[in-house]
Amino acid sequence: MKHTLQQIFRSGKFVTGFSIFTALLLIVIFYPLIVRDDPLANIGQGTFFPPGVYVNVYDSINAPPYILNLSDAAAKRVASKLGNQERKDLKEWLVAAGIPEDEIDITDTAKLLDLWEKNYDPTKNIPGMTLARQRYFQRLNASLQGILSVEGITIANPNPQTGALEAVKTVQQADYVNISQVPNVRVLALGTDNFGRDVLTELVKATGVSLQIGIVAGIIATLIGLILGLLGGYVGGTVDDIIMFITNLFIVIPSFVLLILISFSIGQEKRGAFTIAVVIGFTSWVWTARAVRSQVISLRVRDHVNLSKLSGHSIPHIIINDILPYIASYVVMALILQISSGILAEAGLSILGLGPRTTEVPTLGLMMNWAMIYQAQILGKWWAYLPVLVTIALITFSMNLMNTGLDQVFNPALRE
Amino acid sequence: MVEENQAILKGVGLTKVFGLGHRKTIAVDHVDVEFREGEVSSIVGESGSGKTTLAKMLLGLINPTEGEIYFQGKRLDLRTYKKKKEYWTNIQAIFQDPYSSYNIFNKIDTLLLDCIRMRGGHRLPHARKVEMMTEACSFVNLKYEELTNKYPFELSGGQMQRLMIARIFLLKPKILVADEPTSMIDACSRATILDMLMKLRDEVGMTIIFITHDIGLAYYVSDSVYIMAHGKIVESGSADDVILHPKAEYTRRLINDVPKIHEAWDLSTVDYSEI
Ligand SMILES: Nc1ncnc2c1ncn2[C@@H]1O[C@H](COP(=O)(O)OP(=O)(O)OP(=O)(O)O)[C@@H](O)[C@H]1O
Ligand SMILES: [Mg+2]
């Protein structure tokens, strides 16, 4: 036993898979202890905020200012609004409006803006330009207002009696705040989703739930497969015929189709994550049962089983002591595969809208489903679906690696 | 009639057919055998002649397609597992391949303790059990202290087969079926194993059914001999009759295949201390 464990941890594939899986597991366990937010709270007003550090503007204004005279500050400010693409766009409009092309120098910011200010007319109709493009130029124009200004911004409050604005303070362009003095800073490493939920927190929770679904489904499937396989293989006769009949029924109906039908007939309201896990488990035991059965059939005629019979052992004793240990490694490997395929099955179901009901917990499949419904992939909001895909891939990849690693170790050991 | 009563085990018309249709193999074909109490009887035949199949039917490990088995004059009913278990308190076996006879997950102690339990000794104090196991091991020239807490795969093939004999020593069954117990091991260990089997017969008074493909070996150990070919018994009788005065053509061929049968098994030249 100890020997086998040593062998397992000497297998590179197993160790790689095991490390990835353990890392995921640790994140799932410890992240909620550190970030105690409700993973389903809609914190963002609006959809799909991009990943980044969010600094509270109100707090920043009220934080003590520090003046830093940095030579490239103005240039950066301009560049953030007027990048290369925007400059080309400006030129495109100006050329279309009839300005000679060689008069426009997009590298000279001041001249370009001057030319733009003089010529741009939002009402001007340029032939061949779509409405969306016209809107874009209107927005661009608005964002360029005051871009070269060196003045600060005055913060004003309305007077409670008269309603007239009264200046409170002025924020200069060279004013900085120290981020540690801003009380409200929120890191949204993976932005927000269509509901305005923090994707990272949601993803961690969803990974945990999906793993639980996979484990429950895997254990159920493996247990059913193991028990039916052992019974059919060892007892044989009519028992085996009945079991094989049921098994073959399940084989001709693809399990995913069955899964869809059962899921659909349960109805949205009754589909909790646990129910889905049980349903997945009950539809995916078939191959385990068949494989266990055929292994048991070849084992039961071996002489060590005959010797055990001659030693007067009961059939349950023989199954547990003389058959089960020989297929244990196989069963462990089947369990690992069942867990990862259970996670995939949940994802598949949820993408079809037949997953767990959406009000309680997120799952990896549900997150994919939401991202799809709100067209994250079309809108280019990669943070809403790519991390989910990567997580699913990492889980199945690490489990398959562990499985191959175990295979390498167990097979020669059995020949001992 | 007198001989009939002495037969402890008898097979009548035993037949085993494996598979169906085109793939049908008649492994054993209407075989009649009879084993008298306290005798060593050999079943000799080439590979694939159906010896193991016949032995497993006699042991109640596979069900005959046809035919009956009589134990101590009574027809055996092996339809339930309970009845089989009862039969197995009387008959034991040593199998052909020692490497597949052991459960590789069980320690050697487990195997030997099972034998003591089967003989009703599970309530004995542990010290007494160890004493019994030590005695059994020393009967086959093994040291219990060296075997305890070891796994079967840590033993050599010869040691494994000797341990199987130690098991029989503990169980003391009425009948022992030894299916080519020496075919997987070298000639020197072979002589030791045979010697131990004979000692068992003499000390315990066991009836031994000895299965072998080696007619010379059969002549050396047995009182009576069955020659088997293609699932049928082609000749049977006392060892001297069958081997010194063979009637069947097949038996003569078997004998001619063994060089110098009368001198080959002079065991006095074997040095036991080296085994
Ligand atoms: N479980 C089985 N299923 C199908 N055929 C079998 C089975 N067991 C044995 N046979 C066939 O029955 C015949 C007799 O086999 P058996 O093992 O009894 O031979 P044997 O005399 O013991 O040979 P050996 O000396 O090689 O051990 C062979 O042709 C074998 O292929
Ligand atoms: Mg054989």
XYZ file of C-alpha atoms and ligand atoms in Angstrom:
723
model
C 0.000 0.000 0.000
C 2.713 2.443 1.048
C 4.747 1.227 -1.880
C 1.898 1.966 -4.286
C 1.448 5.467 -2.860
C 5.145 6.179 -3.359
C 4.863 4.936 -6.946
C 1.840 7.130 -7.576
C 3.625 10.242 -6.389
C 6.624 9.411 -8.545
C 4.462 9.540 -11.668
C 4.968 12.954 -13.266
C 1.547 13.030 -14.874
C -0.237 12.222 -11.645
C 1.718 14.819 -9.686
C 0.998 17.516 -12.295
C -2.710 16.702 -12.350
C -2.825 16.413 -8.586
C -1.110 19.792 -8.109
C -3.491 21.589 -10.460
C -6.468 19.958 -8.805
C -5.229 20.693 -5.285
C -4.572 24.322 -6.226
C -8.135 24.659 -7.520
C -9.454 22.997 -4.402
C -7.460 25.284 -2.101
C -8.764 28.349 -3.941
C -12.328 27.057 -3.660
C -11.866 26.474 0.081
C -9.889 29.544 1.116
C -11.102 32.297 -1.229
C -14.551 32.543 0.438
C -12.839 32.838 3.826
C -10.956 35.911 2.618
C -13.576 37.518 0.376
C -16.784 37.221 2.331
C -19.096 38.584 -0.373
C -22.296 36.988 -1.537
C -21.272 35.504 -4.884
C -24.691 36.277 -6.361
C -24.926 39.928 -5.164
C -25.468 42.338 -8.044
C -22.830 44.897 -7.137
C -22.509 46.575 -10.494
C -25.230 48.796 -11.959
C -24.961 47.864 -15.582
C -23.503 44.905 -17.404
C -20.055 43.581 -18.163
C -17.675 45.969 -16.388
C -14.190 45.130 -17.637
C -11.596 43.646 -15.284
C -9.572 46.159 -13.326
C -9.102 48.155 -10.144
C -12.112 50.316 -9.339
C -11.301 53.457 -7.318
C -14.132 55.377 -5.736
C -14.286 58.841 -7.334
C -16.037 60.549 -4.402
C -13.473 59.228 -1.954
C -10.636 60.233 -4.277
C -11.849 63.816 -4.407
C -12.033 63.946 -0.641
C -8.701 62.252 -0.089
C -5.743 64.546 0.728
C -4.144 65.714 -2.540
C -0.446 65.446 -3.320
C 1.029 67.533 -6.105
C 3.290 65.652 -8.443
C 4.779 67.501 -11.401
C 5.329 64.784 -13.925
C 6.436 65.825 -17.392
C 4.513 63.135 -19.290
C 1.211 63.550 -17.453
C -0.413 65.807 -20.058
C 0.719 63.650 -22.940
C -0.708 60.539 -21.274
C -3.993 62.294 -20.646
C -4.256 63.234 -24.305
C -3.156 59.787 -25.451
C -5.846 58.082 -23.362
C -8.530 59.954 -25.306
C -6.758 60.469 -28.610
C -4.893 57.315 -29.529
C -3.584 56.389 -32.943
C -6.908 54.907 -33.990
C -8.810 58.037 -33.011
C -6.356 60.224 -34.887
C -6.842 58.162 -38.038
C -10.597 58.367 -37.566
C -10.453 62.138 -37.275
C -8.432 62.291 -40.466
C -10.906 60.029 -42.215
C -13.793 62.341 -41.344
C -11.897 65.449 -42.314
C -10.870 63.977 -45.662
C -14.463 62.893 -46.294
C -15.584 66.432 -45.441
C -13.330 67.786 -48.163
C -10.100 68.830 -46.423
C -7.062 68.035 -48.597
C -5.257 65.012 -47.255
C -1.750 66.495 -47.228
C -2.869 69.292 -44.950
C -3.628 66.855 -42.160
C -0.751 65.770 -39.941
C -2.000 63.274 -37.385
C 1.189 63.427 -35.342
C 0.719 67.086 -34.474
C -1.922 66.980 -31.772
C -2.537 70.746 -31.475
C -2.924 71.306 -35.224
C -5.112 68.275 -35.663
C -7.469 69.339 -32.886
C -7.536 72.867 -34.232
C -8.511 71.627 -37.681
C -11.147 69.365 -36.167
C -12.696 72.096 -34.052
C -12.955 74.374 -37.052
C -14.461 71.841 -39.414
C -16.471 69.309 -37.438
C -20.174 69.666 -37.798
C -22.289 66.891 -36.274
C -25.200 67.680 -38.578
C -23.133 67.409 -41.723
C -24.180 64.488 -43.829
C -21.298 62.550 -45.245
C -22.347 60.191 -48.032
C -21.862 56.508 -47.289
C -21.435 56.919 -43.529
C -23.639 54.742 -41.325
C -25.664 56.116 -38.483
C -23.562 54.171 -35.988
C -20.413 55.747 -37.396
C -21.951 59.218 -37.168
C -22.810 58.591 -33.514
C -19.254 57.453 -32.920
C -17.910 60.735 -34.224
C -20.347 62.651 -32.033
C -19.109 60.752 -28.971
C -15.509 61.223 -29.991
C -16.064 64.926 -30.423
C -17.617 65.208 -26.973
C -14.728 63.373 -25.344
C -12.239 65.723 -26.972
C -13.776 68.825 -25.375
C -11.269 70.556 -23.192
C -8.642 67.928 -23.788
C -5.831 70.455 -24.017
C -7.010 72.493 -21.053
C -4.509 73.028 -18.239
C -7.102 74.269 -15.777
C -8.272 72.277 -12.791
C -11.860 71.229 -12.153
C -13.944 73.003 -9.586
C -16.101 70.899 -7.329
C -19.296 72.639 -6.380
C -22.150 71.909 -3.996
C -25.651 73.312 -4.310
C -26.541 75.709 -1.497
C -29.384 74.086 0.488
C -31.308 77.427 0.655
C -30.846 79.025 -2.717
C -29.891 76.031 -4.777
C -27.010 78.012 -6.284
C -23.755 76.165 -6.814
C -20.942 77.080 -4.402
C -17.405 76.025 -5.078
C -16.023 73.621 -2.511
C -12.596 72.907 -3.860
C -10.633 72.747 -7.043
C -8.906 69.646 -8.273
C -5.748 70.532 -10.179
C -4.356 68.474 -13.016
C -1.220 67.769 -11.003
C -3.199 66.538 -7.980
C -2.700 62.956 -6.957
C -4.182 60.785 -4.210
C -2.448 57.938 -2.517
C -4.601 54.902 -3.261
C -4.121 53.647 0.295
C -5.829 56.803 1.532
C -8.878 56.128 -0.604
C -11.151 54.044 1.605
C -13.085 52.393 -1.205
C -11.080 50.564 -3.803
C -12.436 47.378 -5.318
C -10.414 44.980 -7.419
C -12.602 43.250 -9.964
C -9.945 40.936 -11.363
C -12.435 39.439 -13.820
C -14.831 42.372 -14.039
C -18.569 41.866 -13.701
C -21.058 39.772 -15.628
C -24.376 40.608 -17.218
C -26.080 40.897 -13.816
C -23.330 43.103 -12.423
C -21.913 40.298 -10.281
C -18.224 40.028 -9.476
C -17.160 37.295 -11.918
C -14.210 36.067 -9.839
C -16.232 35.554 -6.645
C -19.009 33.946 -8.645
C -16.538 31.722 -10.491
C -14.944 30.447 -7.281
C -18.344 29.599 -5.833
C -19.445 28.014 -9.114
C -16.295 25.883 -9.239
C -17.046 24.607 -5.743
C -20.660 23.801 -6.594
C -19.690 22.140 -9.874
C -17.065 20.030 -8.110
C -19.689 18.946 -5.592
C -22.067 18.076 -8.415
C -19.289 16.111 -10.111
C -18.357 14.271 -6.918
C -21.955 13.378 -6.035
C -22.677 12.298 -9.618
C -19.379 10.395 -9.830
C -19.893 8.560 -6.554
C -23.463 7.606 -7.440
C -22.503 6.442 -10.927
C -19.487 4.501 -9.678
C -21.416 2.875 -6.840
C -24.269 1.785 -9.102
C -21.860 0.584 -11.766
C -19.727 -1.247 -9.224
C -22.601 -2.993 -7.472
C -24.371 -4.011 -10.699
C -21.085 -5.088 -12.291
C -20.084 -7.170 -9.274
C -23.509 -8.775 -8.991
C -23.848 -9.518 -12.700
C -20.282 -10.688 -13.057
C -20.055 -12.827 -9.961
C -23.547 -14.206 -9.493
C -24.217 -14.685 -13.203
C -27.311 -16.513 -14.435
C -30.678 -14.773 -14.355
C -29.379 -11.922 -12.204
C -26.742 -11.212 -14.842
C -29.300 -11.444 -17.660
C -31.541 -8.865 -15.979
C -28.643 -6.537 -15.237
C -27.295 -6.850 -18.772
C -30.752 -6.130 -20.165
C -30.996 -2.893 -18.179
C -27.412 -1.978 -19.030
C -27.996 -2.511 -22.741
C -31.147 -0.402 -22.572
C -29.096 2.432 -21.125
C -26.429 1.947 -23.767
C -28.761 2.251 -26.749
C -30.307 5.435 -25.372
C -27.410 7.915 -25.251
C -27.094 9.005 -21.645
C -27.062 12.705 -22.527
C -30.402 12.408 -24.291
C -31.767 10.615 -21.244
C -30.321 13.318 -19.051
C -32.046 16.014 -21.104
C -35.386 14.180 -20.969
C -35.261 13.574 -17.217
C -34.072 17.090 -16.504
C -36.812 18.519 -18.656
C -39.527 16.442 -17.004
C -38.414 17.386 -13.487
C -39.169 21.013 -14.277
C -37.199 24.184 -13.636
C -38.538 24.771 -10.128
C -37.582 21.378 -8.709
C -34.123 21.260 -10.242
C -31.656 21.986 -7.477
C -27.930 21.421 -7.912
C -28.162 18.213 -5.877
C -31.064 16.876 -7.949
C -29.086 17.490 -11.118
C -26.087 15.676 -9.618
C -28.243 12.668 -8.717
C -29.803 12.596 -12.173
C -26.376 12.739 -13.816
C -25.187 9.925 -11.541
C -28.172 7.754 -12.395
C -27.635 8.131 -16.126
C -23.891 7.559 -16.353
C -23.099 4.289 -14.566
C -23.423 2.100 -17.637
C -19.824 1.840 -18.776
C -18.543 1.308 -15.265
C -21.015 -1.543 -14.811
C -19.963 -3.206 -18.050
C -16.251 -2.844 -17.408
C -16.517 -4.084 -13.824
C -18.658 -7.014 -14.923
C -16.213 -8.194 -17.554
C -13.292 -7.893 -15.146
C -15.188 -9.832 -12.488
C -16.052 -12.571 -14.971
C -12.385 -13.113 -15.704
C -11.454 -12.861 -12.023
C -14.058 -15.216 -10.618
C -12.568 -18.276 -12.344
C -9.048 -17.529 -11.162
C -7.442 -19.983 -8.815
C -7.094 -17.579 -5.922
C -10.886 -17.311 -5.915
C -11.158 -21.104 -6.110
C -8.769 -21.378 -3.188
C -10.839 -18.897 -1.204
C -13.937 -21.007 -1.879
C -12.100 -24.135 -0.794
C -11.173 -22.268 2.400
C -14.877 -22.042 3.146
C -15.421 -18.331 2.622
C -18.873 -16.928 1.924
C -19.689 -15.266 -1.390
C -19.802 -11.717 0.070
C -16.418 -12.374 1.702
C -15.004 -13.556 -1.625
C -16.391 -10.549 -3.497
C -14.978 -8.117 -0.944
C -11.612 -9.776 -0.337
C -10.748 -11.638 -3.508
C -12.452 -9.633 -6.270
C -12.763 -6.025 -5.098
C -9.058 -5.383 -4.339
C -8.150 -6.530 -7.844
C -10.510 -4.026 -9.464
C -10.059 -1.257 -6.867
C -7.496 0.631 -8.935
C -9.798 0.477 -11.921
C -12.728 1.699 -9.837
C -10.706 4.644 -8.532
C -9.808 5.597 -12.089
C -13.420 5.225 -13.204
C -14.507 7.450 -10.310
C -12.088 10.188 -11.348
C -13.366 10.067 -14.928
C -16.980 10.025 -13.762
C -16.392 13.120 -11.629
C -14.937 15.064 -14.529
C -17.604 13.871 -16.953
C -20.250 14.754 -14.347
C -18.943 18.320 -14.317
C -19.051 18.406 -18.112
C -22.573 16.955 -18.153
C -23.792 19.675 -15.787
C -22.182 22.306 -17.995
C -23.804 20.786 -21.078
C -27.214 20.669 -19.448
C -26.985 24.214 -18.142
C -25.921 25.593 -21.499
C -29.108 24.073 -22.880
C -31.036 25.810 -20.098
C -31.798 22.510 -18.340
C -29.392 22.916 -15.455
C -30.098 23.703 -11.815
C -32.567 26.528 -11.158
C -30.803 29.821 -11.318
C -31.771 31.483 -8.063
C -29.635 29.695 -5.477
C -26.115 28.903 -6.509
C -23.973 29.513 -9.543
C -22.429 26.580 -11.385
C -19.873 26.596 -14.165
C -22.595 25.546 -16.590
C -24.970 28.276 -15.448
C -22.261 30.912 -15.844
C -21.718 29.729 -19.427
C -25.462 29.802 -19.960
C -25.779 33.395 -18.699
C -22.802 34.551 -20.738
C -24.396 33.018 -23.815
C -27.865 34.441 -23.238
C -26.424 37.941 -22.798
C -24.210 37.488 -25.849
C -20.929 38.036 -24.032
C -19.046 36.301 -26.829
C -20.556 38.549 -29.508
C -19.972 41.717 -27.478
C -16.375 40.648 -26.851
C -16.832 40.486 -23.056
C -14.310 37.663 -22.762
C -14.087 37.863 -18.975
C -17.637 36.571 -18.635
C -17.013 33.206 -20.330
C -13.293 32.604 -20.939
C -12.353 32.109 -17.244
C -15.261 29.647 -16.924
C -14.056 27.677 -19.927
C -10.501 27.684 -18.594
C -11.707 26.423 -15.211
C -13.704 23.594 -16.775
C -10.705 22.705 -18.918
C -8.356 22.787 -15.913
C -10.592 20.502 -13.851
C -11.063 17.896 -16.567
C -7.441 18.185 -17.668
C -6.084 17.685 -14.149
C -8.400 14.743 -13.501
C -7.476 13.080 -16.757
C -3.809 13.569 -15.965
C -4.282 11.935 -12.556
C -6.120 9.135 -14.272
C -3.371 8.437 -16.804
C -0.818 8.690 -14.026
C -2.692 6.106 -11.979
C -2.999 3.888 -15.028
C 0.770 3.922 -15.484
C 1.304 2.958 -11.860
C -1.421 0.407 -11.350
C -0.961 -1.713 -14.428
C 2.573 -2.965 -13.798
C 1.848 -3.270 -10.071
C -0.954 -5.685 -10.724
C 1.431 -7.925 -12.617
C 3.556 -8.344 -9.503
C -18.802 -54.934 -5.261
C -16.055 -54.943 -2.627
C -14.003 -52.426 -4.577
C -17.046 -50.244 -5.002
C -17.282 -49.739 -1.269
C -13.684 -48.727 -0.912
C -13.970 -45.889 -3.443
C -14.061 -42.637 -1.504
C -14.660 -40.557 -4.632
C -16.183 -41.617 -7.914
C -17.055 -39.819 -11.097
C -19.545 -41.384 -13.472
C -19.976 -40.185 -17.055
C -18.416 -36.791 -16.248
C -18.648 -34.452 -19.218
C -17.824 -30.796 -19.619
C -18.621 -28.802 -22.724
C -17.363 -25.220 -22.968
C -18.996 -22.727 -25.301
C -21.764 -23.136 -27.832
C -22.134 -23.852 -31.540
C -18.966 -23.546 -33.616
C -16.863 -22.647 -30.633
C -17.908 -25.718 -28.660
C -15.067 -27.543 -26.889
C -15.697 -30.910 -25.295
C -13.033 -30.640 -22.613
C -14.042 -33.812 -20.761
C -16.047 -36.518 -22.522
C -17.959 -39.127 -20.477
C -15.201 -39.975 -18.073
C -15.527 -42.620 -15.356
C -13.002 -42.418 -12.540
C -12.733 -43.997 -9.127
C -10.354 -43.174 -6.276
C -9.792 -45.536 -3.391
C -9.199 -44.337 0.132
C -5.563 -43.788 1.082
C -4.263 -44.365 -2.442
C -2.435 -42.083 -4.794
C -4.046 -42.098 -8.212
C -2.583 -40.262 -11.153
C -4.325 -38.711 -14.089
C -1.823 -38.435 -16.931
C -2.354 -36.596 -20.179
C -0.910 -34.061 -22.549
C -1.574 -30.372 -22.328
C -5.180 -29.624 -23.203
C -6.386 -33.181 -22.602
C -8.872 -31.959 -19.973
C -7.098 -32.883 -16.727
C -7.668 -29.559 -14.978
C -11.280 -29.466 -16.101
C -11.868 -32.960 -14.716
C -10.172 -32.008 -11.452
C -12.306 -28.896 -11.046
C -15.447 -30.896 -11.617
C -14.369 -33.405 -8.967
C -13.672 -30.465 -6.655
C -17.101 -28.997 -7.237
C -15.562 -25.793 -8.599
C -17.230 -26.122 -11.997
C -20.524 -27.810 -12.687
C -20.394 -30.843 -15.002
C -22.454 -30.614 -18.181
C -23.365 -34.228 -17.566
C -22.512 -36.976 -15.103
C -22.464 -37.548 -11.393
C -20.018 -37.554 -8.539
C -20.229 -39.965 -5.629
C -18.500 -39.136 -2.370
C -18.203 -41.933 0.201
C -20.781 -43.893 -1.735
C -23.384 -41.107 -1.689
C -24.368 -39.081 -4.701
C -23.130 -35.504 -4.286
C -25.655 -32.719 -4.444
C -23.793 -29.467 -5.069
C -26.684 -27.294 -6.120
C -26.355 -24.772 -3.309
C -23.268 -22.923 -2.141
C -23.908 -24.176 1.387
C -23.652 -27.791 0.247
C -20.489 -27.035 -1.677
C -18.946 -25.488 1.413
C -19.754 -28.635 3.327
C -18.109 -30.780 0.614
C -15.006 -28.574 0.677
C -14.311 -29.520 4.279
C -13.444 -32.964 2.857
C -11.613 -32.170 -0.362
C -8.815 -29.710 -1.048
C -6.588 -28.765 -3.951
C -3.188 -27.539 -4.973
C -3.436 -25.713 -8.258
C -1.227 -25.812 -11.313
C 0.019 -22.219 -11.225
C 1.265 -21.108 -7.800
C 1.500 -17.482 -8.960
C -2.222 -17.198 -9.570
C -3.259 -19.317 -6.574
C -2.657 -16.547 -4.076
C -4.627 -13.444 -3.329
C -1.799 -10.929 -3.740
C -3.420 -8.515 -1.289
C -3.453 -10.948 1.637
C -0.506 -11.675 3.852
C 0.642 -15.250 4.210
C -0.617 -15.351 7.797
C -4.161 -14.697 6.556
C -4.014 -17.793 4.363
C -2.749 -20.056 7.139
C -5.099 -18.629 9.769
C -8.000 -19.341 7.390
C -7.036 -23.020 7.492
C -6.975 -23.076 11.292
C -10.365 -21.358 11.347
C -11.768 -23.878 8.899
C -10.675 -26.692 11.179
C -12.598 -24.991 14.001
C -9.567 -23.454 15.661
C -10.573 -19.793 15.540
C -11.059 -19.656 19.313
C -7.623 -21.005 20.084
C -5.205 -18.628 21.831
C -2.941 -16.789 19.433
C 0.184 -18.529 20.726
C -1.313 -21.912 19.869
C -2.182 -20.718 16.365
C 1.400 -19.538 15.839
C 2.603 -22.902 17.068
C 0.396 -24.681 14.541
C 1.515 -22.438 11.701
C 5.159 -22.924 12.665
C 4.680 -26.680 12.641
C 3.009 -26.579 9.223
C 5.779 -24.418 7.793
C 8.546 -26.606 9.140
C 6.774 -29.636 7.627
C 7.551 -28.109 4.218
C 11.019 -26.840 5.222
C 9.927 -23.195 5.556
C 10.495 -20.924 8.519
C 7.344 -19.273 9.836
C 9.333 -16.404 11.377
C 10.603 -15.519 7.904
C 7.186 -15.711 6.288
C 5.051 -13.874 8.788
C 3.943 -10.441 7.557
C 5.141 -11.227 4.052
C 3.083 -11.084 0.877
C 2.907 -14.052 -1.512
C 4.724 -12.239 -4.314
C 7.760 -12.005 -2.074
C 8.153 -15.805 -2.314
C 9.610 -17.941 -5.089
C 7.409 -20.305 -7.079
C 8.774 -23.313 -5.198
C 8.201 -21.649 -1.826
C 4.654 -20.798 -2.896
C 3.891 -24.413 -3.788
C 5.430 -25.623 -0.512
C 3.261 -23.168 1.372
C 0.274 -24.677 -0.436
C 1.313 -28.045 0.978
C 1.620 -26.481 4.439
C -1.955 -25.336 3.970
C -3.033 -28.917 3.213
C -1.056 -30.074 6.268
C -3.147 -27.748 8.426
C -6.437 -28.662 6.769
C -5.872 -32.442 6.699
C -8.650 -33.090 4.167
C -9.777 -36.590 3.255
C -8.957 -36.025 -0.399
C -6.301 -33.882 -2.047
C -6.377 -32.977 -5.714
C -2.873 -31.962 -6.759
C -3.045 -30.448 -10.245
C 0.464 -30.550 -11.687
C 1.877 -29.057 -8.482
C 5.397 -29.295 -9.879
C 4.974 -28.228 -13.484
C 5.997 -24.612 -12.891
C 9.155 -25.306 -10.881
C 12.625 -26.712 -11.449
C 13.539 -30.377 -11.139
C 15.170 -30.194 -7.703
C 12.269 -28.406 -6.024
C 10.022 -30.854 -7.851
C 11.559 -33.807 -6.030
C 11.119 -32.064 -2.665
C 7.481 -31.268 -3.370
C 6.774 -34.863 -4.369
C 8.501 -36.124 -1.288
C 6.387 -33.840 0.888
C 3.192 -35.008 -0.771
C 4.115 -38.623 -0.095
C 4.914 -37.756 3.514
C 1.475 -36.144 3.799
C -0.180 -39.244 2.447
C 1.691 -41.431 4.935
C 1.178 -39.210 7.983
C -2.366 -37.977 7.386
C -3.668 -40.945 5.424
C -4.966 -38.773 2.640
C -6.350 -39.920 -0.670
C -4.386 -38.107 -3.361
C -5.452 -37.436 -6.914
C -2.243 -36.516 -8.660
C -2.468 -34.816 -12.007
C 0.552 -34.685 -14.285
C 1.624 -34.691 -17.910
C 4.725 -36.698 -16.961
C 4.106 -40.423 -17.034
C 7.446 -41.116 -15.340
C 6.394 -39.034 -12.362
C 3.056 -40.816 -12.262
C 4.778 -44.171 -12.120
C 7.006 -42.975 -9.299
C 4.211 -41.725 -7.035
C 1.017 -43.593 -7.770
C -0.834 -46.760 -6.985
C -3.172 -46.475 -9.930
C -3.047 -44.478 -13.142
C -5.565 -42.998 -15.591
C -4.300 -42.039 -19.015
C -6.290 -39.214 -20.553
C -6.347 -37.984 -24.150
C -8.681 -35.496 -25.821
C -11.086 -35.501 -22.879
C -11.368 -39.304 -22.689
C -9.772 -41.933 -20.459
C -7.881 -44.219 -22.823
C -6.391 -46.588 -20.279
C -6.558 -47.183 -16.556
C -5.331 -49.641 -13.951
C -2.580 -50.125 -11.398
C 0.602 -48.182 -12.034
C 2.609 -51.322 -12.784
C -0.002 -52.672 -15.191
C -0.412 -49.488 -17.139
C 3.215 -48.499 -17.398
C 4.988 -51.841 -17.611
C 2.324 -53.502 -19.779
C 0.564 -50.711 -21.664
C -2.311 -51.775 -23.889
C -3.316 -48.543 -25.571
C -1.218 -47.198 -28.412
C -1.384 -43.719 -26.898
C 0.085 -44.932 -23.587
C 2.982 -46.586 -25.384
C 3.713 -43.351 -27.170
C 3.700 -41.444 -23.882
C 6.103 -43.958 -22.339
C 8.464 -43.875 -25.307
C 8.634 -40.098 -25.024
C 10.204 -40.445 -21.573
C 13.875 -41.419 -21.789
C 15.061 -44.163 -19.412
C 12.020 -44.163 -17.242
C 13.289 -46.707 -14.714
C 16.475 -44.874 -13.768
C 15.380 -41.285 -14.064
C 13.680 -41.026 -10.699
C 16.367 -42.221 -8.366
C 15.827 -39.630 -5.663
C 18.568 -40.928 -3.388
C 21.022 -38.804 -5.365
C 19.237 -35.536 -4.586
C 20.906 -33.414 -1.929
C 18.069 -31.900 0.090
C 20.234 -29.469 1.991
C 20.671 -27.467 -1.172
C 17.002 -26.976 -1.884
N -13.177 -21.875 -19.165
C -12.985 -22.468 -20.354
N -13.675 -22.026 -21.428
C -13.501 -22.613 -22.629
N -12.662 -23.619 -22.869
C -11.944 -24.103 -21.848
C -12.051 -23.538 -20.535
N -11.219 -24.217 -19.693
C -10.612 -25.144 -20.470
N -11.038 -25.089 -21.757
C -10.629 -25.963 -22.851
O -10.775 -27.283 -22.412
C -9.684 -28.089 -22.853
C -9.040 -28.763 -21.657
O -8.431 -27.809 -20.819
P -7.722 -28.202 -19.462
O -7.296 -26.938 -18.811
O -8.618 -29.084 -18.688
O -6.445 -28.984 -19.973
P -5.248 -29.622 -19.140
O -5.214 -31.040 -19.443
O -5.328 -29.208 -17.736
O -3.987 -28.926 -19.822
P -2.611 -28.439 -19.179
O -1.728 -29.625 -19.035
O -2.067 -27.474 -20.180
O -2.962 -27.796 -17.884
C -8.737 -27.156 -23.593
O -8.950 -27.361 -24.982
C -9.155 -25.786 -23.176
O -8.983 -24.897 -24.256
Mg -4.201 -28.106 -16.416
